[in-house]
Short mmCIF file of C-alpha atoms in Angstrom, two decimals:
data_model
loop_
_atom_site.label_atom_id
_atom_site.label_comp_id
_atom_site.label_asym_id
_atom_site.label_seq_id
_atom_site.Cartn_x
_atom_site.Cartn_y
_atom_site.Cartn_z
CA UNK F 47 -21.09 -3.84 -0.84
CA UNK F 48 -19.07 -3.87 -4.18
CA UNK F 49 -15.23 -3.26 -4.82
CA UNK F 50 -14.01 -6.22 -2.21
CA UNK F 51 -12.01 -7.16 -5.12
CA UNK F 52 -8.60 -6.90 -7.75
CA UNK F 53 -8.04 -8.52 -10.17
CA UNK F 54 -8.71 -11.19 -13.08
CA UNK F 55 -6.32 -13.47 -12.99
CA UNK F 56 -4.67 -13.30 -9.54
CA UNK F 57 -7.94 -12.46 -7.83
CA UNK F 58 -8.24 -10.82 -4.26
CA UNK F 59 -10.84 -10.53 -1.97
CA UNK F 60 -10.90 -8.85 1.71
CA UNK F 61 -13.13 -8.97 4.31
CA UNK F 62 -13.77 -7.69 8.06
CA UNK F 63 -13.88 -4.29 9.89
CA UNK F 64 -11.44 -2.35 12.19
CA UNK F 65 -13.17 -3.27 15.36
CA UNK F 66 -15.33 -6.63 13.73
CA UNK F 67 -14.07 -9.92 15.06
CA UNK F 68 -11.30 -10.39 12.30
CA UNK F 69 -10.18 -9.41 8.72
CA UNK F 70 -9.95 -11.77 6.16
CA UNK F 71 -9.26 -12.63 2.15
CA UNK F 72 -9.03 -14.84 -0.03
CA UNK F 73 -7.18 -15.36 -3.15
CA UNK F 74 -7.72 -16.80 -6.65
CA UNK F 75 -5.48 -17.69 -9.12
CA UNK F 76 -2.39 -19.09 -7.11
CA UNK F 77 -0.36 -21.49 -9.40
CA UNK F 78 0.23 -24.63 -7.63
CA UNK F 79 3.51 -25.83 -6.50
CA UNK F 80 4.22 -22.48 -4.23
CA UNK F 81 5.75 -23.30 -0.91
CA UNK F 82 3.73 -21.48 1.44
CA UNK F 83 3.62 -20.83 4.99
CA UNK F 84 2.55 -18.32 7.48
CA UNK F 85 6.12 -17.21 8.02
CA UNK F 86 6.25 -16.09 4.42
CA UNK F 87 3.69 -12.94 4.95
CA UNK F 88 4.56 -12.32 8.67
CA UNK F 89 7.32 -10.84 7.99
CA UNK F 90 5.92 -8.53 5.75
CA UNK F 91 2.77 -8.46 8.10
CA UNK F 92 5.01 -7.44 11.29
CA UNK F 93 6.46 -4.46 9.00
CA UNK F 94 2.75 -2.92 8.59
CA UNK F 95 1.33 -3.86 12.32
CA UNK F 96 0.40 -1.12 14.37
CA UNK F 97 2.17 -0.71 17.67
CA UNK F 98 6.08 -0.73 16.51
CA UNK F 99 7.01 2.24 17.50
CA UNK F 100 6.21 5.48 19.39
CA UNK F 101 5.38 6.85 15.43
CA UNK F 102 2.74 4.89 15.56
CA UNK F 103 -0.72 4.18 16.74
CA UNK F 104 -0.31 2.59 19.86
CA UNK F 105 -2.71 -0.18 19.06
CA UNK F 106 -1.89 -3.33 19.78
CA UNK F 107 -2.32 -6.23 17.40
CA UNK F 108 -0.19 -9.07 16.27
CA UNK F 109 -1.84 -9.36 12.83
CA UNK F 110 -0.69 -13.12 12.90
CA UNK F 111 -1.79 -14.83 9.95
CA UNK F 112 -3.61 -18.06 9.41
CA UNK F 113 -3.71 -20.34 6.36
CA UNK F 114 -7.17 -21.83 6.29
CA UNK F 115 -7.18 -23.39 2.62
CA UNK F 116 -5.15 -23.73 -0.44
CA UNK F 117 -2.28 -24.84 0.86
CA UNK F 118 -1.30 -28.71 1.60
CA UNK F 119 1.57 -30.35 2.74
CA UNK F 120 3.13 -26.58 2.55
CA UNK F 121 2.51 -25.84 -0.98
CA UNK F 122 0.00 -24.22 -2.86
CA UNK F 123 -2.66 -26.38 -4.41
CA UNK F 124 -4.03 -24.09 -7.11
CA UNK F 125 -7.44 -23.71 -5.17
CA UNK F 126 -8.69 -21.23 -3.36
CA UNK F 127 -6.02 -19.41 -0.48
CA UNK F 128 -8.33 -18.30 2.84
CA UNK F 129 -6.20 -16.29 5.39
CA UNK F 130 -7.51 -14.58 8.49
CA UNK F 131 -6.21 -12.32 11.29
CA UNK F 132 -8.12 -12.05 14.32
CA UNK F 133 -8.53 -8.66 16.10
CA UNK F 134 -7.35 -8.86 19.75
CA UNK F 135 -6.85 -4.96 21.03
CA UNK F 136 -10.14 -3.29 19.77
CA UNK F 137 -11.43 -0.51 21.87
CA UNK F 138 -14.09 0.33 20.48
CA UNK F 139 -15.47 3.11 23.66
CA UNK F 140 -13.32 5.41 22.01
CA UNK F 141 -15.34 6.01 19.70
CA UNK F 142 -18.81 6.25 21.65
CA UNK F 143 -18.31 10.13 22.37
CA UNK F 144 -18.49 10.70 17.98
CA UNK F 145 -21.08 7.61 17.38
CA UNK F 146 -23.61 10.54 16.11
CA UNK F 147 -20.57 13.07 14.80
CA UNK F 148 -18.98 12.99 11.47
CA UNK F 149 -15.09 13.45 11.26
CA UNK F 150 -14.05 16.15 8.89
CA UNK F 151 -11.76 14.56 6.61
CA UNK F 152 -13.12 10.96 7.10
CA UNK F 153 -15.23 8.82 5.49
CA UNK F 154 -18.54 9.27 7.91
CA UNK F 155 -20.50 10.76 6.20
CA UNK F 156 -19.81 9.19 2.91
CA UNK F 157 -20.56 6.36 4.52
CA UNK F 158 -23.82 7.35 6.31
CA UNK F 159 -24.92 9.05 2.73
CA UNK F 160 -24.14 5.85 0.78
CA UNK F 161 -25.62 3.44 3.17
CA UNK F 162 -27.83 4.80 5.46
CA UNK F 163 -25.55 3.83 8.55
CA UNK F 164 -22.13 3.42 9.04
CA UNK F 165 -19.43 1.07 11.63
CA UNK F 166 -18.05 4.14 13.57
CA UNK F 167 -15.92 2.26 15.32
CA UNK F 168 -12.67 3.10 13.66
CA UNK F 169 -13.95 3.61 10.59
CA UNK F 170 -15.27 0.31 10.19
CA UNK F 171 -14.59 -1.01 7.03
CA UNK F 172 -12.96 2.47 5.42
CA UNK F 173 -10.45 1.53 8.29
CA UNK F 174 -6.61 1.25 6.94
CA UNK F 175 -7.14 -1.99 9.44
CA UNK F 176 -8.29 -3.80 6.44
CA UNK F 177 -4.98 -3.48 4.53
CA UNK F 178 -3.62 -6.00 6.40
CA UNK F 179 -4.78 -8.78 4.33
CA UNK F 180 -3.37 -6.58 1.47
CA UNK F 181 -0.05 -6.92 2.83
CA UNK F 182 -0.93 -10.61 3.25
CA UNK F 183 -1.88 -11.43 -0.07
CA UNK F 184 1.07 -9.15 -1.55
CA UNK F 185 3.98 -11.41 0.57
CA UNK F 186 2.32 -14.49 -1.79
CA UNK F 187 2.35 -12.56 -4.97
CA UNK F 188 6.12 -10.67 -4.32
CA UNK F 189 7.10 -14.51 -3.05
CA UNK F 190 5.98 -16.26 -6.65
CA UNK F 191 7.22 -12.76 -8.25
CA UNK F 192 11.24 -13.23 -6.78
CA UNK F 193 11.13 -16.80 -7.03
CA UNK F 194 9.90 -17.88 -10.41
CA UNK F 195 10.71 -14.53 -12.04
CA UNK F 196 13.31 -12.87 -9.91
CA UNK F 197 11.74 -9.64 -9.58
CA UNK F 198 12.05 -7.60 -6.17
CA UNK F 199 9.83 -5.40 -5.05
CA UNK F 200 11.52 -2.29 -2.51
CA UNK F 201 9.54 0.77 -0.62
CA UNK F 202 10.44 3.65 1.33
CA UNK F 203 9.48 6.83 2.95
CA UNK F 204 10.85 9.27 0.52
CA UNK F 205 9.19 12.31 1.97
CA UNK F 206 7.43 13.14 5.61
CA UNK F 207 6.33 16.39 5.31
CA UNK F 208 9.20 18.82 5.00
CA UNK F 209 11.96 16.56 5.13
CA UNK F 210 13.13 14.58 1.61
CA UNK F 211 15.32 11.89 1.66
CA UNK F 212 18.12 13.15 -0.72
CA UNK F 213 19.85 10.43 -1.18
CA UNK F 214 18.24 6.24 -1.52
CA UNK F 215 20.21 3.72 0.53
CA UNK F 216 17.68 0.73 0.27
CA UNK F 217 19.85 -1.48 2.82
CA UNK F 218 18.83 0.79 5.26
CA UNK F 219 15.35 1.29 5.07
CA UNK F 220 14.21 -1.89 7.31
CA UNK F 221 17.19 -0.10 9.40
CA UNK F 222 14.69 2.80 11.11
CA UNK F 223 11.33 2.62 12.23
CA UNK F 224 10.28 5.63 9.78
CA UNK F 225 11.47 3.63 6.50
CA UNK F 226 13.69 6.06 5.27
CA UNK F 227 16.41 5.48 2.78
CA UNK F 228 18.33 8.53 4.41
CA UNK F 229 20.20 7.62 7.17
CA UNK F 230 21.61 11.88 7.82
CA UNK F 231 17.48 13.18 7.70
CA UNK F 232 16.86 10.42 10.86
CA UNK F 233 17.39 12.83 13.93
CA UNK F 234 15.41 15.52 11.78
CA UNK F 235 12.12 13.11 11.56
CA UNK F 236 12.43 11.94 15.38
CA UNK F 237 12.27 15.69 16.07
CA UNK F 238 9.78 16.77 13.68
CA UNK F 239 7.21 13.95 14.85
CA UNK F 240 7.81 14.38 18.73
CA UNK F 241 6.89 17.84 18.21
CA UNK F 242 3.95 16.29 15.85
CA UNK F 243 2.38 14.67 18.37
CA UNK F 244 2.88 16.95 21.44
CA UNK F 245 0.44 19.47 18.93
CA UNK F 246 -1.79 16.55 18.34
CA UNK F 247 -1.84 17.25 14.94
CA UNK F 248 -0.97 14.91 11.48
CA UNK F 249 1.11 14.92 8.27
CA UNK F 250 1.15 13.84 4.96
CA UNK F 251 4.06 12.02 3.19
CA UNK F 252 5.14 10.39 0.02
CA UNK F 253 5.71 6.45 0.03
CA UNK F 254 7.62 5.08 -3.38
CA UNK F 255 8.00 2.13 -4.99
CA UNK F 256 10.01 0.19 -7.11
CA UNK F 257 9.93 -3.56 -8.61
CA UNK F 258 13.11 -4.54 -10.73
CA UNK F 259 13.63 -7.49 -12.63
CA UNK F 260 10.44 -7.29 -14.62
CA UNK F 261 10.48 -8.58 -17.65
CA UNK F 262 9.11 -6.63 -20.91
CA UNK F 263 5.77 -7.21 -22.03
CA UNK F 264 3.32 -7.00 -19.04
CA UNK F 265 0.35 -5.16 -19.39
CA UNK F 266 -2.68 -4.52 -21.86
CA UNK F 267 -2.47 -1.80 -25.15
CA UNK F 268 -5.68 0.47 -24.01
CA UNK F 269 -7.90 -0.22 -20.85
CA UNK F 270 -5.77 -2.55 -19.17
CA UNK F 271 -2.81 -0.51 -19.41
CA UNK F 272 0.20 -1.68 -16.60
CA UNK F 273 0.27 1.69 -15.38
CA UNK F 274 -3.05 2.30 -15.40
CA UNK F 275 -3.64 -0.37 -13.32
CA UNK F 276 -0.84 0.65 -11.09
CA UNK F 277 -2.45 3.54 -10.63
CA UNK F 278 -5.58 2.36 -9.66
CA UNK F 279 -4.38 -0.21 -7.02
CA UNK F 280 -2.16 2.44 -5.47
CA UNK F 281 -4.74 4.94 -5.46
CA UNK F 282 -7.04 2.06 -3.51
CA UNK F 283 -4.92 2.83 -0.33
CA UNK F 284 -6.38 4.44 2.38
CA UNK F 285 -5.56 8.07 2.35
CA UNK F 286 -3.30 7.94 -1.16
CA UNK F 287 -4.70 11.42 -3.12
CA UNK F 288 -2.02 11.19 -5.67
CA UNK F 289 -0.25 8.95 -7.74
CA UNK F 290 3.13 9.09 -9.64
CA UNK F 291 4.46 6.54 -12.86
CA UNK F 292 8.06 7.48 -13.07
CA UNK F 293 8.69 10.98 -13.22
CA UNK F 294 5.34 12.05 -12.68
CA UNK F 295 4.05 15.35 -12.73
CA UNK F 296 7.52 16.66 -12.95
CA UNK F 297 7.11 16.00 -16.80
CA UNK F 298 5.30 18.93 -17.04
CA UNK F 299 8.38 20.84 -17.26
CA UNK F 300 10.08 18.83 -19.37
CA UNK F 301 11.03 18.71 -22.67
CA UNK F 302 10.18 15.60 -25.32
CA UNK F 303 14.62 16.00 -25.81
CA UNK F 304 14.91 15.61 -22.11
CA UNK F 305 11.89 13.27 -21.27
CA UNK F 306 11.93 10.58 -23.57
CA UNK F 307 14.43 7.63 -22.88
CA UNK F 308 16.88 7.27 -25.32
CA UNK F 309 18.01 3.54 -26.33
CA UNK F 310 20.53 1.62 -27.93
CA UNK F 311 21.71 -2.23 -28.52
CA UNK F 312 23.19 -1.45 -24.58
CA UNK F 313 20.38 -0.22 -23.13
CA UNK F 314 17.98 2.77 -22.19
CA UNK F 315 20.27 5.88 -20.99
CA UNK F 316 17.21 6.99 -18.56
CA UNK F 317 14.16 5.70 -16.97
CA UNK F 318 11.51 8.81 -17.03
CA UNK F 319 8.90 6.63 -17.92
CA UNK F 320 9.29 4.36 -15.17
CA UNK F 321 9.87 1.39 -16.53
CA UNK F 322 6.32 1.50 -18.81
CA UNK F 323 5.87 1.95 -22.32
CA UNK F 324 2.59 2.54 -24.13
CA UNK F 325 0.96 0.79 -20.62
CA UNK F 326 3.27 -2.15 -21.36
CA UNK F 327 6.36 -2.77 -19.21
CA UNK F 328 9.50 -2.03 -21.07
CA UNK F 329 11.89 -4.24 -18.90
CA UNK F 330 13.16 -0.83 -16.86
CA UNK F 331 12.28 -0.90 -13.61
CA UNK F 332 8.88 0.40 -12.59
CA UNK F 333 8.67 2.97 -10.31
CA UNK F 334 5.39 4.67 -8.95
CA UNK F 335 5.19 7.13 -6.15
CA UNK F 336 2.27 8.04 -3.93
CA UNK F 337 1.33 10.94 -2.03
CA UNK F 338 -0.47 10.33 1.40
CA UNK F 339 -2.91 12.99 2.67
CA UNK F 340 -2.55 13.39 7.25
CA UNK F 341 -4.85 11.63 8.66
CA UNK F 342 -8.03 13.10 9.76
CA UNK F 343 -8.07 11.67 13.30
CA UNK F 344 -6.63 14.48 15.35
CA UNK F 345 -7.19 16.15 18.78
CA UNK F 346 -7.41 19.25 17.59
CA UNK F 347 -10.82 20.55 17.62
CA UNK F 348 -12.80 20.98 14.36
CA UNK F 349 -16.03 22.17 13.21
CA UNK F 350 -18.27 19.80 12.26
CA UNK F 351 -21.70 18.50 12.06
CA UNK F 352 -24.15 15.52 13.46
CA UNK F 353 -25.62 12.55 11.82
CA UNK F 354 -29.56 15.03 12.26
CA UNK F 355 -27.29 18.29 11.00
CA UNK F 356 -26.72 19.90 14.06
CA UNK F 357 -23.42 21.82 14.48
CA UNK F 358 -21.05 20.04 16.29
CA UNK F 359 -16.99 19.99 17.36
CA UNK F 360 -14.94 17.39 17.09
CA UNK F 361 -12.34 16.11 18.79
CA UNK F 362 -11.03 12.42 17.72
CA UNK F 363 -9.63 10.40 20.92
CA UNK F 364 -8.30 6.96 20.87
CA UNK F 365 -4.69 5.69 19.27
CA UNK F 366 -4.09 6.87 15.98
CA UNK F 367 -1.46 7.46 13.39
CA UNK F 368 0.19 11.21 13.48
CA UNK F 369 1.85 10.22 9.57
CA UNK F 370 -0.16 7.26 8.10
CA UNK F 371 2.65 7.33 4.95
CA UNK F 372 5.46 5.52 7.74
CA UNK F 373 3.35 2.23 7.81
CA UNK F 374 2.29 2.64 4.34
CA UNK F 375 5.49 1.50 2.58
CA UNK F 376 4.61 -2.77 2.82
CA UNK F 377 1.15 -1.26 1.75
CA UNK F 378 2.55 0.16 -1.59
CA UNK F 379 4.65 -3.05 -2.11
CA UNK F 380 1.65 -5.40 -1.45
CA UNK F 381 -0.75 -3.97 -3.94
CA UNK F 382 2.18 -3.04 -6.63
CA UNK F 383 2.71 -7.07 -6.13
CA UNK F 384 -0.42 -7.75 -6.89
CA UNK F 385 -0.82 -5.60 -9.96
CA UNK F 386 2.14 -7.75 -10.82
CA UNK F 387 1.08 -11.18 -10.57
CA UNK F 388 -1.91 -10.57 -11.84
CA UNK F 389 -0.62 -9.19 -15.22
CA UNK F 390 2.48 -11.74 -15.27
CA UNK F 391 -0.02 -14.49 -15.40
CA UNK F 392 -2.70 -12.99 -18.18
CA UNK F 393 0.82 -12.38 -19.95
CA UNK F 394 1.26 -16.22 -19.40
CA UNK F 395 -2.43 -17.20 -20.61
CA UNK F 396 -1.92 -14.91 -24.31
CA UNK F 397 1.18 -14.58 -25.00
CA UNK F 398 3.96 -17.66 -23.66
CA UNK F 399 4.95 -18.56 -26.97
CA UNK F 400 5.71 -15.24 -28.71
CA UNK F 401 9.31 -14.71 -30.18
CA UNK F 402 9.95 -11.44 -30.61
CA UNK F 403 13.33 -10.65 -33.59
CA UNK F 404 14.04 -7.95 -31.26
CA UNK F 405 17.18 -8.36 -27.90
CA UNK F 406 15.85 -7.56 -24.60
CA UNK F 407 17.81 -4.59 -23.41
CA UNK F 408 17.81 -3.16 -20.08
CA UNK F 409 19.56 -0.01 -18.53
CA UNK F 410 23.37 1.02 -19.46
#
C-alpha cells in the first residue's frame, strides 16, 4: 500500500490501524542538534486525543508517545526519528454487526474495491486514528519551525455548522473544548451539539490555519508550488473536501482592484493571497482554511448495501465523533508544519546564499 508518505526533504512515514496493536512513523530529515523529548508532542498529542470531552468520541486512549530512535542524550541525531503509540481502548465488537455492510459515506467499499478486503474495524487504516502520528511528527517540525525560525503555527474552529466565529481571539482557543476563537458563540455550540447528539446525527465544520513569521522565499515556481503543496497535505486529512489559500473561493467575486495586495517600502496593505505569491511565500502570513464533511458514522439508519450486493440498512454503533472538524484543529497545524519544514529545508539545500537587492517587507 502506497501514499504512507510526505515529503522530500523532511520525510514522513505512518503506520498502524484504528483497532491494530499501535500506530507508528517515522521521520527523515531531522537536523541534528534538536532537543527532543516526548513532552514536546504530548502536548500537542493530548489536544487531538479522543475522549476530552462529551464532543467527542468517547474512546479512550492516551496516545502517549514513545521515542524509539533518533534521539540521544535528548537531542536529535540527524538519523532516523521512530515514534509509536500503542492502542489501549479498542473495541473492536462494535463493529461485528457491519463486518459484511458498507457505510454510506465511508471508505468500505473503496476499500473492498481497491483491495479485495478491508480492516472494518474502525475503518482500519482510513481511520482518522492514524493522524495521531501526524500530530506527532508536526509538534517536531512546528518545534524546529518556532525555535530556529520563529514561526508559530495557530488553529481554530472557525465554523461548526451554522454558527461562525465573528470575531478571532487566539488566546482563547485552548480556552474551550470546541477550539473556538469566539468566546460569545460558546453557549450557542454547547446547545447546538447536545441537541446533535440526542438526534444521533453529524456536522461538518471549517478548521483554519495560520503560520506567521515565515520568511519569504519558500516554495517551488511550478509543481512544487507552497500552496500547492499546502493544499495537498490539508486535503490528506480525513474527511477535509475542501481547501482554502487565503481568501479562497471568495475571490470569485472580487475584483483584480480589490484582490490584489497592494505594497510599499512599509509593507503589504492586505493579505488576500494568504501570505503566497506565485506558489512562493511572500513573508505575509499564510493562511489556509479547510472544510470538513460530518462524519459518516451515525445512528441514523441508511440504505445501503452488502459486501455480495444485497440491500442492506445501516446503522453505525460504537463511540464516534458527532463534528470531526473540533479535534481537527492540531490536525491542520501538524501537516501545515510539515509542509513547512519540509520546504524551509529544500529552501536551505538551493538557495542559503542568495542576496536579494530587494528589503524584506511585511504587513503595515
Amino acid at each position: 500500500m502506497s501514499g504512507n508518505s510526505i515529503g522530500q526533504n523532511f520525510v514522513v512515514t505512518t503506520f498502524g490501524e484504528s483497532h491494530g496493536k499501535a500506530l507508528g512513523c517515522i521521520i527523515d530529515g531531522c537536523p541534528p542538534g534538536l532537543e527532543l523529548s516526548e513532552a514536546d508532542m504530548q502536548d500537542d498529542l493530548d489536544r487531538r486525543r479522543p475522549g476530552t470531552s462529551r464532543y467527542t468520541t468517547a474512546r479512550r486512549e492516551a496516545d502517549e508517545v514513545q521515542i524509539l530512535s533518533g534521539v540521544f542524550e535528548g537531542k536529535t541525531t540527524g538519523t532516523s526519528i521512530g515514534l509509536v503509540i500503542q492502542n489501549t481502548d479498542q473495541r473492536s465488537q462494535d463493529y461485528s454487526n457491519i463486518k459484511d455492510q458498507f457505510r454510506p459515506g465511508h471508505a468500505d467499499y473503496t476499500y473492498q474495491q481497491k483491495y479485495g478486503l478491508r480492516d472494518y474495524r474502525g475503518g482500519g487504516r482510513s481511520s482518522a486514528r492514524e493522524t495521531a502520528m501526524r500530530v506527532a511528527a508536526g509538534a517536531v517540525a512546528k518545534k524546529y519551525l518556532k525555535q530556529v525560525h520563529g514561526i508559530e503555527i495557530n488553529g481554530y474552529l472557525s465554523e461548526l455548522g451554522p454558527i461562525v466565529a465573528e470575531k478571532v481571539d487566539l488566546t482563547q482557543v485552548e480556552q474551550n473544548a470546541f477550539f473556538f476563537p469566539d468566546v460569545d458563540k460558546l453557549d450557542a455550540l454547547d446547545e447546538y451539539m447536545r441537541d446533535l447528539k440526542k438526534s444521533g446525527d453529524s456536522i461538518g465544520a471549517k478548521v483554519s490555519v495560520i503560520a506567521t513569521n515565515v520568511p519569504v522565499g519558500l516554495g517551488e515556481p511550478v509543481f512544487d508550488r507552497l500552496d500547492a503543496d499546502i493544499a495537498h497535505a490539508l486535503m490528506g486529512i480525513n474527511a477535509v473536501k475542501g481547501v482554502e489559500i487565503g481568501d479562497g473561493f471568495e475571490v470569485v467575486n472580487q475584483k483584480g482592484s480589490e484582490h490584489r495586495d497592494l505594497m510599499s517600502p512599509e509593507g503589504f496593505a492586505s493579505n488576500h493571497a494568504g501570505g503566497i505569491l506565485g506558489g512562493i511565500s511572500s513573508g505575509q502570513p499564510i493562511i489556509a482554511h479547510i472544510a470538513m464533511k460530518p462524519t459518516s458514522s451515525i445512528s441514523v439508519p441508511g440504505e445501503s448495501m452488502t459486501v455480495h450486493g444485497d440491500v442492506s440498512e445501516v446503522v453505525t454503533k460504537g463511540r464516534h465523533d458527532p463534528c470531526v472538524g473540533i479535534r481537527a484543529v492540531p490536525i491542520a497545524e501538524a501537516m501545515l508544519a510539515i509542509v513547512l519544514m519540509d520546504h524551509l529545508l529544500r529552501h536551505r539545500a538551493q538557495n542559503s546564499d542568495v542576496n536579494s537587492i530587494t528589503p524584506v517587507i511585511g504587513m503595515r
